[in-house]
mmCIF file of C-alpha atoms in Angstrom:
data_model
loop_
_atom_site.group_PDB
_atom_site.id
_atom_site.type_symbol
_atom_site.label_atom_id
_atom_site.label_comp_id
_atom_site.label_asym_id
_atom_site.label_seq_id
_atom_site.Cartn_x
_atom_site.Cartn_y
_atom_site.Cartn_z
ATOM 1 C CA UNK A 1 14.537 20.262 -14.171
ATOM 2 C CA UNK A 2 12.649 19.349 -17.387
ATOM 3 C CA UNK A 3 9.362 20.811 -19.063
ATOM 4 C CA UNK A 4 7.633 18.595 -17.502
ATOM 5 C CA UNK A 5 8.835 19.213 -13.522
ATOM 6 C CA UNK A 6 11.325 18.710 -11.411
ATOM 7 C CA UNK A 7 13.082 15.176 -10.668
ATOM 8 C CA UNK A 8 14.839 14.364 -7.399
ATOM 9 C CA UNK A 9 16.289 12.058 -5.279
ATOM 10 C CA UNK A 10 17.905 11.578 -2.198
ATOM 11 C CA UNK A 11 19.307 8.342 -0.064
ATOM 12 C CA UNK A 12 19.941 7.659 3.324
ATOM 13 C CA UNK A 13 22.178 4.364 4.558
ATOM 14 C CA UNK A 14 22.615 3.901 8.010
ATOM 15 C CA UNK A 15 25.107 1.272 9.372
ATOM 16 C CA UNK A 16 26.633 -0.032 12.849
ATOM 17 C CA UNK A 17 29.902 1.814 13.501
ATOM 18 C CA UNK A 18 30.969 -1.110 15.706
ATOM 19 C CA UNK A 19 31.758 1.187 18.536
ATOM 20 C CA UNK A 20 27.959 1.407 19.663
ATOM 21 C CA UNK A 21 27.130 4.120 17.484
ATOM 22 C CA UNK A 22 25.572 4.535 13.683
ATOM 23 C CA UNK A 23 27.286 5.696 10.813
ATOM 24 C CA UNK A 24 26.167 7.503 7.503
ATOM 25 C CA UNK A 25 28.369 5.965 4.806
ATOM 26 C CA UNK A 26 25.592 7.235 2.099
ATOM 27 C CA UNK A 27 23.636 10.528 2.554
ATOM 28 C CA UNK A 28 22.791 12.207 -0.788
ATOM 29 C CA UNK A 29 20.684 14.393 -1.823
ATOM 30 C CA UNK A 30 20.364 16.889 -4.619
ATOM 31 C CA UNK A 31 17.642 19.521 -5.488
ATOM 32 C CA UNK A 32 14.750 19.966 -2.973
ATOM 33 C CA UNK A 33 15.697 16.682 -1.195
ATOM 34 C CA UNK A 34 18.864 18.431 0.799
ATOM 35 C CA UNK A 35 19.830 15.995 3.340
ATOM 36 C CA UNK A 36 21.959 17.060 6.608
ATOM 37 C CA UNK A 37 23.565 15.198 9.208
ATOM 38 C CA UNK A 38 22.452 16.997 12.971
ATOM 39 C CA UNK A 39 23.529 16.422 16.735
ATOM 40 C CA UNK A 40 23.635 12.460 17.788
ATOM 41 C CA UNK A 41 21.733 11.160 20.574
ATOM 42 C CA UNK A 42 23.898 7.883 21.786
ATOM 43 C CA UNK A 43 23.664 5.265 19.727
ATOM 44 C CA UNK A 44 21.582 7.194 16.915
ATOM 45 C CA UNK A 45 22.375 9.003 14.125
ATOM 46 C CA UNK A 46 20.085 11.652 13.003
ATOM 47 C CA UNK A 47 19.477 13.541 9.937
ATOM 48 C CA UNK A 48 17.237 16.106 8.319
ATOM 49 C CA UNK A 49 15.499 16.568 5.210
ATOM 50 C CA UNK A 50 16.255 20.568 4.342
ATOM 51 C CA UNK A 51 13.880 21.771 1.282
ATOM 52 C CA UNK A 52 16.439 23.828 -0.667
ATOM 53 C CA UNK A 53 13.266 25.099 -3.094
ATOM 54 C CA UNK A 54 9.395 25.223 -3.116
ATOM 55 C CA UNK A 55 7.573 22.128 -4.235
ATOM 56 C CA UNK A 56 6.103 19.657 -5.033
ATOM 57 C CA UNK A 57 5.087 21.329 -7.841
ATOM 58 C CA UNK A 58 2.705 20.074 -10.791
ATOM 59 C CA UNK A 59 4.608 17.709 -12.506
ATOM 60 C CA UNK A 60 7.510 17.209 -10.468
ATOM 61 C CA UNK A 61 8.641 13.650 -9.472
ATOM 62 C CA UNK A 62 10.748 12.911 -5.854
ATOM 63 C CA UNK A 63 11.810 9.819 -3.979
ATOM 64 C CA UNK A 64 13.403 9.297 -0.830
ATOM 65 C CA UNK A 65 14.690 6.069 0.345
ATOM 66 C CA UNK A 66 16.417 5.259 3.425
ATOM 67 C CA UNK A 67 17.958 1.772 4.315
ATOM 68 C CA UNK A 68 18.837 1.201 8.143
ATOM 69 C CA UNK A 69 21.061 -2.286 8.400
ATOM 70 C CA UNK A 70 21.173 -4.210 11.369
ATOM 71 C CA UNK A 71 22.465 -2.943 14.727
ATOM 72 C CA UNK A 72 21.893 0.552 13.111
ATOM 73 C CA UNK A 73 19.859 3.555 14.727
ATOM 74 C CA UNK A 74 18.404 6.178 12.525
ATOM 75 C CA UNK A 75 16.074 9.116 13.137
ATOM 76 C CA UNK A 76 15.125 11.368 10.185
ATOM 77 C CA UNK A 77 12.881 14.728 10.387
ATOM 78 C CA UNK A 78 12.424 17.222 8.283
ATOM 79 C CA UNK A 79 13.245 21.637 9.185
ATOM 80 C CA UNK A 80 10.012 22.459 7.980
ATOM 81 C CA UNK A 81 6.404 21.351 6.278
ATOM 82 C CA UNK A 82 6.437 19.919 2.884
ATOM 83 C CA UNK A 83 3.904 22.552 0.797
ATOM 84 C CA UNK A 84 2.236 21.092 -2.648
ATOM 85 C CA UNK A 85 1.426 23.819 -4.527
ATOM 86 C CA UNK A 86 0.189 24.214 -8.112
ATOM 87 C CA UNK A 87 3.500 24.639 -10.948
ATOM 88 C CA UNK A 88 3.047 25.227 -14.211
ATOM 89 C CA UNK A 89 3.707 21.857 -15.566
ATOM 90 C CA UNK A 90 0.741 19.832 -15.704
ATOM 91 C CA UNK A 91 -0.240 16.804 -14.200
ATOM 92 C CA UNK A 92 -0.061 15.231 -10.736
ATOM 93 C CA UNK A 93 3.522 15.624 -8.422
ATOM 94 C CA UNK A 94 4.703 12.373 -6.986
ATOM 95 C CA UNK A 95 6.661 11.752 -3.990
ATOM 96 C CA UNK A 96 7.665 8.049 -3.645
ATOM 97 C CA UNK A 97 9.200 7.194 -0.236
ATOM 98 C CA UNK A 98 10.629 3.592 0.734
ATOM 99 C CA UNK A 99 12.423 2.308 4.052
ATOM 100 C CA UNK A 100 14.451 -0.359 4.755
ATOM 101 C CA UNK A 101 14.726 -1.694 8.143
ATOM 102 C CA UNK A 102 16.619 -4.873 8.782
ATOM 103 C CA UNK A 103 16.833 -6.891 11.999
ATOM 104 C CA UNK A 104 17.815 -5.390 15.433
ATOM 105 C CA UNK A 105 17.735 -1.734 13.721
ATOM 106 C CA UNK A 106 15.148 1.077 14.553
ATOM 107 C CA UNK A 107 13.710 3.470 12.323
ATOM 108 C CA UNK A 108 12.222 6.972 13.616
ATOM 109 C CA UNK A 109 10.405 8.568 10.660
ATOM 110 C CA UNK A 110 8.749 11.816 11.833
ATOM 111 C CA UNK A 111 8.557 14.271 8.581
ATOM 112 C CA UNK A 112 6.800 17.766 9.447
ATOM 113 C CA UNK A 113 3.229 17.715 7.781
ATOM 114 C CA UNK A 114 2.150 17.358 4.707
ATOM 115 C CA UNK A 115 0.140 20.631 3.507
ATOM 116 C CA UNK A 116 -2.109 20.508 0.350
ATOM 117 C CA UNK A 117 -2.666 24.091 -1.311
ATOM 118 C CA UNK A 118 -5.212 25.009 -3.576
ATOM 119 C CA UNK A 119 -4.907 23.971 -6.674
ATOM 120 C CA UNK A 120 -2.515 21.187 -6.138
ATOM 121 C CA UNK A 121 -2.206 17.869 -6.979
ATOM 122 C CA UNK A 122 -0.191 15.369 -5.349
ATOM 123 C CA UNK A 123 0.442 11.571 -4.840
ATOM 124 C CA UNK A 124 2.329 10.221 -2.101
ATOM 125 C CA UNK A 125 3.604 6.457 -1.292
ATOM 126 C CA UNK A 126 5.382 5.415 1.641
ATOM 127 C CA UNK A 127 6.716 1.623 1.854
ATOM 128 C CA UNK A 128 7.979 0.298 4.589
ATOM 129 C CA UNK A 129 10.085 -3.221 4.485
ATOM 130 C CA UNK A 130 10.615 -4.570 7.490
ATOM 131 C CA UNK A 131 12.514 -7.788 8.693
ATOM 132 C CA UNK A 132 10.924 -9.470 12.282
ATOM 133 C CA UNK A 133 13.381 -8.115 14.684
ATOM 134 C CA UNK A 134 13.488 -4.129 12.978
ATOM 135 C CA UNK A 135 11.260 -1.755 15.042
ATOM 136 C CA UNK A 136 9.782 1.414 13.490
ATOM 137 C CA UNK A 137 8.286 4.584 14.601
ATOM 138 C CA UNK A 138 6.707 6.542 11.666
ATOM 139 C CA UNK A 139 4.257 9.786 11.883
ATOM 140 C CA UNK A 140 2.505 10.857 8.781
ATOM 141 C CA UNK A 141 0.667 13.822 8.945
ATOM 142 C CA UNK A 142 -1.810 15.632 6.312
ATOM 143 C CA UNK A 143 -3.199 19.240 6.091
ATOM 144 C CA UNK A 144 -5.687 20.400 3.769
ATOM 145 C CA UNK A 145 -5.338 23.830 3.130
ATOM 146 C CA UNK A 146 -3.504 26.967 4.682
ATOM 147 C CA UNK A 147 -5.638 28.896 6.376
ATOM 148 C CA UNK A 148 -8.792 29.663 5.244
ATOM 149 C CA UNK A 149 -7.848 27.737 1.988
ATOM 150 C CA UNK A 150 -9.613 24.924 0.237
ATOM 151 C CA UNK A 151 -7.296 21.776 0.048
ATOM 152 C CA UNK A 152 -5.557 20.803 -3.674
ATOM 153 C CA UNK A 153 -5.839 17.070 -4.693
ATOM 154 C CA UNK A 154 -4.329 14.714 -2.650
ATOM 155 C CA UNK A 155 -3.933 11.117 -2.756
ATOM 156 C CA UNK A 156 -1.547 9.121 0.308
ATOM 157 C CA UNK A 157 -0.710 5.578 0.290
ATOM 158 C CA UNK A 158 1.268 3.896 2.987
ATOM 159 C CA UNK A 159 2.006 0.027 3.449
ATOM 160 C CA UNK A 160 4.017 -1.767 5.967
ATOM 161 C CA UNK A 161 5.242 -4.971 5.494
ATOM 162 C CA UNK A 162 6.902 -7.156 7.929
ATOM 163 C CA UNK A 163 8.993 -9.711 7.287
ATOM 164 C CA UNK A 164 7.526 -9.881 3.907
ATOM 165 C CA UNK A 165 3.887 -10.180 5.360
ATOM 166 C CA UNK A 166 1.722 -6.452 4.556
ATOM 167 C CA UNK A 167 0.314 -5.732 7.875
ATOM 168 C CA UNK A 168 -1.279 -2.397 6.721
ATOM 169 C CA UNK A 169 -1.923 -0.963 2.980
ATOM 170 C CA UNK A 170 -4.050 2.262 3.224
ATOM 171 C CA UNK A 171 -4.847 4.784 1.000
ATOM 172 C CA UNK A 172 -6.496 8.082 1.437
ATOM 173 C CA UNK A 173 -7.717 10.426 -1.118
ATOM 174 C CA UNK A 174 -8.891 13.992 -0.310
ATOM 175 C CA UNK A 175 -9.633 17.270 -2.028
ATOM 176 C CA UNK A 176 -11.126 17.959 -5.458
ATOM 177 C CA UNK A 177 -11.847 14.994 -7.728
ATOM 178 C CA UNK A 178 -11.605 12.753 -5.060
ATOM 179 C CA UNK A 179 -14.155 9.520 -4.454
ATOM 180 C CA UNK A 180 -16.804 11.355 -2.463
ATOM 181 C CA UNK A 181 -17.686 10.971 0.997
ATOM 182 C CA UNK A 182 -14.124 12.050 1.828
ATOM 183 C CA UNK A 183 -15.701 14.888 4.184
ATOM 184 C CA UNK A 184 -17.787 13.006 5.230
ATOM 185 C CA UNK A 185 -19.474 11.533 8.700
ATOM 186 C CA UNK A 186 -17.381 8.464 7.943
ATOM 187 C CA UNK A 187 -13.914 10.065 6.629
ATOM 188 C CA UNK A 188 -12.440 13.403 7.846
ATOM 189 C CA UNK A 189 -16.341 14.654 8.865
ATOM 190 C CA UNK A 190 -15.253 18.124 8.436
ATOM 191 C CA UNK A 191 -11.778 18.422 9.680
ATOM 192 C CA UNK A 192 -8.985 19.659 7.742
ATOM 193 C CA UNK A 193 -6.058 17.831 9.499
ATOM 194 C CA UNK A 194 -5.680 13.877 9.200
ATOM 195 C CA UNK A 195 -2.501 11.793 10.426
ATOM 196 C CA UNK A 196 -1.074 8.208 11.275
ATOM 197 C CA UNK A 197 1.504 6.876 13.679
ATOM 198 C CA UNK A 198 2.413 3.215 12.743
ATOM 199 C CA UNK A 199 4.352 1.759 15.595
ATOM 200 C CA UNK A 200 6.313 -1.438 15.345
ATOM 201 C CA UNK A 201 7.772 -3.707 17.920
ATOM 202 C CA UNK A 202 9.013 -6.855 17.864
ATOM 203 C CA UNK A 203 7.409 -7.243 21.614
ATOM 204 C CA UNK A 204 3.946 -6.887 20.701
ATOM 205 C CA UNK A 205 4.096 -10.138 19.127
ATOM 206 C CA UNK A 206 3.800 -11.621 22.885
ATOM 207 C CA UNK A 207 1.638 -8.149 24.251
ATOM 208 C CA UNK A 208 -0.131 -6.962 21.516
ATOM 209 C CA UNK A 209 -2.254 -3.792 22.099
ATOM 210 C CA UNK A 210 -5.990 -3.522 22.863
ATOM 211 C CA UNK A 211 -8.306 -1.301 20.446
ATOM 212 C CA UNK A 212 -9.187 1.124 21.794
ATOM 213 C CA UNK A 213 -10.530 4.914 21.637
ATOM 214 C CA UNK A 214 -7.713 6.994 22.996
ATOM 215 C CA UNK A 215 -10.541 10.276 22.164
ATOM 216 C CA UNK A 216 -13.322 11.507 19.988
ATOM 217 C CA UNK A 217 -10.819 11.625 17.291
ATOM 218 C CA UNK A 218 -8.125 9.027 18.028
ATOM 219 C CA UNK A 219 -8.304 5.531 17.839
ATOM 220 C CA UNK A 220 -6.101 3.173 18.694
ATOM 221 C CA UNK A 221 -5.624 -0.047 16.366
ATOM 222 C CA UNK A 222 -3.416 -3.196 16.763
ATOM 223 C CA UNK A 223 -2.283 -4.384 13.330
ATOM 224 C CA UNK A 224 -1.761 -8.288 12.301
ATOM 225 C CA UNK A 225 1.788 -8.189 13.343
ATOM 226 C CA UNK A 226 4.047 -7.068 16.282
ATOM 227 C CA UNK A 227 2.866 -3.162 15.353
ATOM 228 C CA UNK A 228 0.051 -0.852 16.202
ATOM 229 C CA UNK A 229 -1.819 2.353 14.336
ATOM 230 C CA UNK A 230 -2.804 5.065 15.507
ATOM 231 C CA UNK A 231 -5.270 7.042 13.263
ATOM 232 C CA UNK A 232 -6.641 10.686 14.156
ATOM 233 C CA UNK A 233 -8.512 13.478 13.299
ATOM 234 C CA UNK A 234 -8.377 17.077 14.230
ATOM 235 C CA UNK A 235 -9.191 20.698 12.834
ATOM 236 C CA UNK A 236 -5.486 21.642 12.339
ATOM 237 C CA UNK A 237 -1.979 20.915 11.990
ATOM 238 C CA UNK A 238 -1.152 21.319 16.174
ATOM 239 C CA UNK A 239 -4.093 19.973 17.388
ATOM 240 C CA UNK A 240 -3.175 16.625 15.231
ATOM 241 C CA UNK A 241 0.635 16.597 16.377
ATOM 242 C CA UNK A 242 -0.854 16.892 19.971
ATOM 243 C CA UNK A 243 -2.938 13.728 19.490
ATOM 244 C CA UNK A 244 -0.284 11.770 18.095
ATOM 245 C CA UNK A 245 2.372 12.714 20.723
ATOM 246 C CA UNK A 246 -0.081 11.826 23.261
ATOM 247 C CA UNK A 247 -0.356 8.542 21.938
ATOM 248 C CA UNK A 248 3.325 7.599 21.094
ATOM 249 C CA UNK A 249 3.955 8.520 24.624
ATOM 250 C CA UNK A 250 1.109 5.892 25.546
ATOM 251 C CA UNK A 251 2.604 3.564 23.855
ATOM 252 C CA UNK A 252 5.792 4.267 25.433
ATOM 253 C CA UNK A 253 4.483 3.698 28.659
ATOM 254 C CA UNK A 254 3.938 0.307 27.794
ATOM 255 C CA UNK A 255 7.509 -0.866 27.298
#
C-alpha cells in the first residue's frame, strides 16, 4: 500500500495436463486479488477470485490477467461482488483486466457484479486476445448504487479482439461527471443495472446469429467475427443476471 492507494496483481495460466484435463502451473495473487483453485468439472479447471479486503478504493490500482494456452479449459468467478467505494486517497481506482485465449482453449469469465457506491470513482478495462480457434464466454455486469444509493463515477471499457482483428471496443461511462445523456431514453433510461455477455465461437463463422430483440431490455447482436453480444438493461442486480442467463442458455441451444 502507498499514500496514494493500493497496488495489486494477480495471474492466472492455464495449460493442457496431457491427460484430458487443465493444469494451473501459475496462480498468484496477493492483496485483494486472492486467487483459489475450486472443484473441477472434467476437463476444466476452475478458480475464484476471493477479495481478501474492501476496494477499489480511491486511488488504488489492480490488474488481473489470465492466459489460457491451447487445449486448456478455464473457468474463473469471483465469491462475491466487487464494491468501489470512496478511500481516502484521491483520484480515480483502476482495475485493468486482460485475457489470453489461444487456439482450441475456452475461456469462461463470469465475475459477480460490479457495484458503484456513492462517491466512488472507478475505471475499468477488460481486453480480450483471442486467436481464431479460442472460444470465450464472458459476463460483465454493472450496478449503480446499493440500495437507495446514487451511483459513484464509473467508466467500463471492454474490447475483444480476434485473431488480431477488434470485433467490439465499447465504453460506457455512468454516474457523476459523466457525458450526459447517460440516463437517458437512449442509454440506461432510468435503470440502475447494465451488463454484457460477449460470446465467442469459432462456429458462428459458418452460422452467425440473427439480431434480434430477445425483450424490452435485451438485445441480441452478432459481432464482425465468429462471436455475438448480448447487451441488457434492468432495474437491479438479479433482474440483469436473469436476462443474461436466459440468453447464454439461448445461445446454447444453438450448438
Amino acid at each position: 500500500m502507498t499514500a496514494t492507494g493500493v497496488r495489486a496483481d494477480a495471474r492466472i495460466v492455464a495449460r493442457a495436463d496431457g491427460r484430458g484435463g487443465t493444469a494451473l502451473p501459475v496462480l498468484d495473487g496477493d492483496g485483494p486479488l486472492a486467487l483459489r483453485r475450486t472443484r473441477s468439472a472434467g476437463c476444466e479447471a476452475r478458480v475464484m477470485v476471493v477479495g481478501a479486503m474492501s476496494g477499489p478504493l480511491g486511488g488504488d490500482r489492480f490488474s488481473l490477467t489470465a492466459s489460457v494456452a491451447e487445449g486448456a479449459r478455464l473457468h474463473v468467478g469471483s465469491a462475491a461482488a466487487t464494491l468501489a467505494l470512496p478511500g481516502q486517497a484521491k483520484g480515480e481506482a483502476r482495475y485493468d483486466v486482460r485475457l489470453d485465449v489461444a487456439d482450441d482453449a475456452e475461456l469462461h469469465w463470469l465475475p459477480e457484479q460490479l457495484i458503484s457506491a456513492r462517491g466512488s470513482d472507478l475505471h475499468v478495462t477488460t481486453r480480450a486476445e483471442l486467436a481464431a480457434g479460442a472460444r470465450l464466454v464472458l459476463r460483465e455486469e454493472q450496478v449503480l448504487g446499493r440500495a437507495g444509493e446514487e451511483p459513484g463515477r464509473l467508466t467500463s471499457r471492454l474490447t475483444v479482439r480476434i485473431a488480431g482483428r477488434a470485433v467490439l471496443d465499447q465504453e460506457l461511462a455512468c454516474g457523476p461527471g459523466a457525458p450526459g445523456g447517460w440516463d437517458g431514453p437512449a442509454g440506461l433510461a432510468g435503470h440502475r443495472a447494465v451488463g454484457q455477455l460477449v460470446v465467442v465461437r469459432p462456429e458462428f463463422a459458418g452460422h452467425p446469429v440473427e439480431p434480434q430483440l430477445l425483450d424490452e431490455c435485451t438485445a441480441l447482436i452478432p459481432l464482425a467475427g465468429p462471436a455475438a453480444l448480448v447487451s441488457a438493461v434492468a432495474p437491479d442486480a438479479l433482474r440483469l443476471r436473469r436476462l443474461l442467463d436466459a440468453s447464454l442458455a439461448s445461445l446454447d441451444g444453438r450448438t
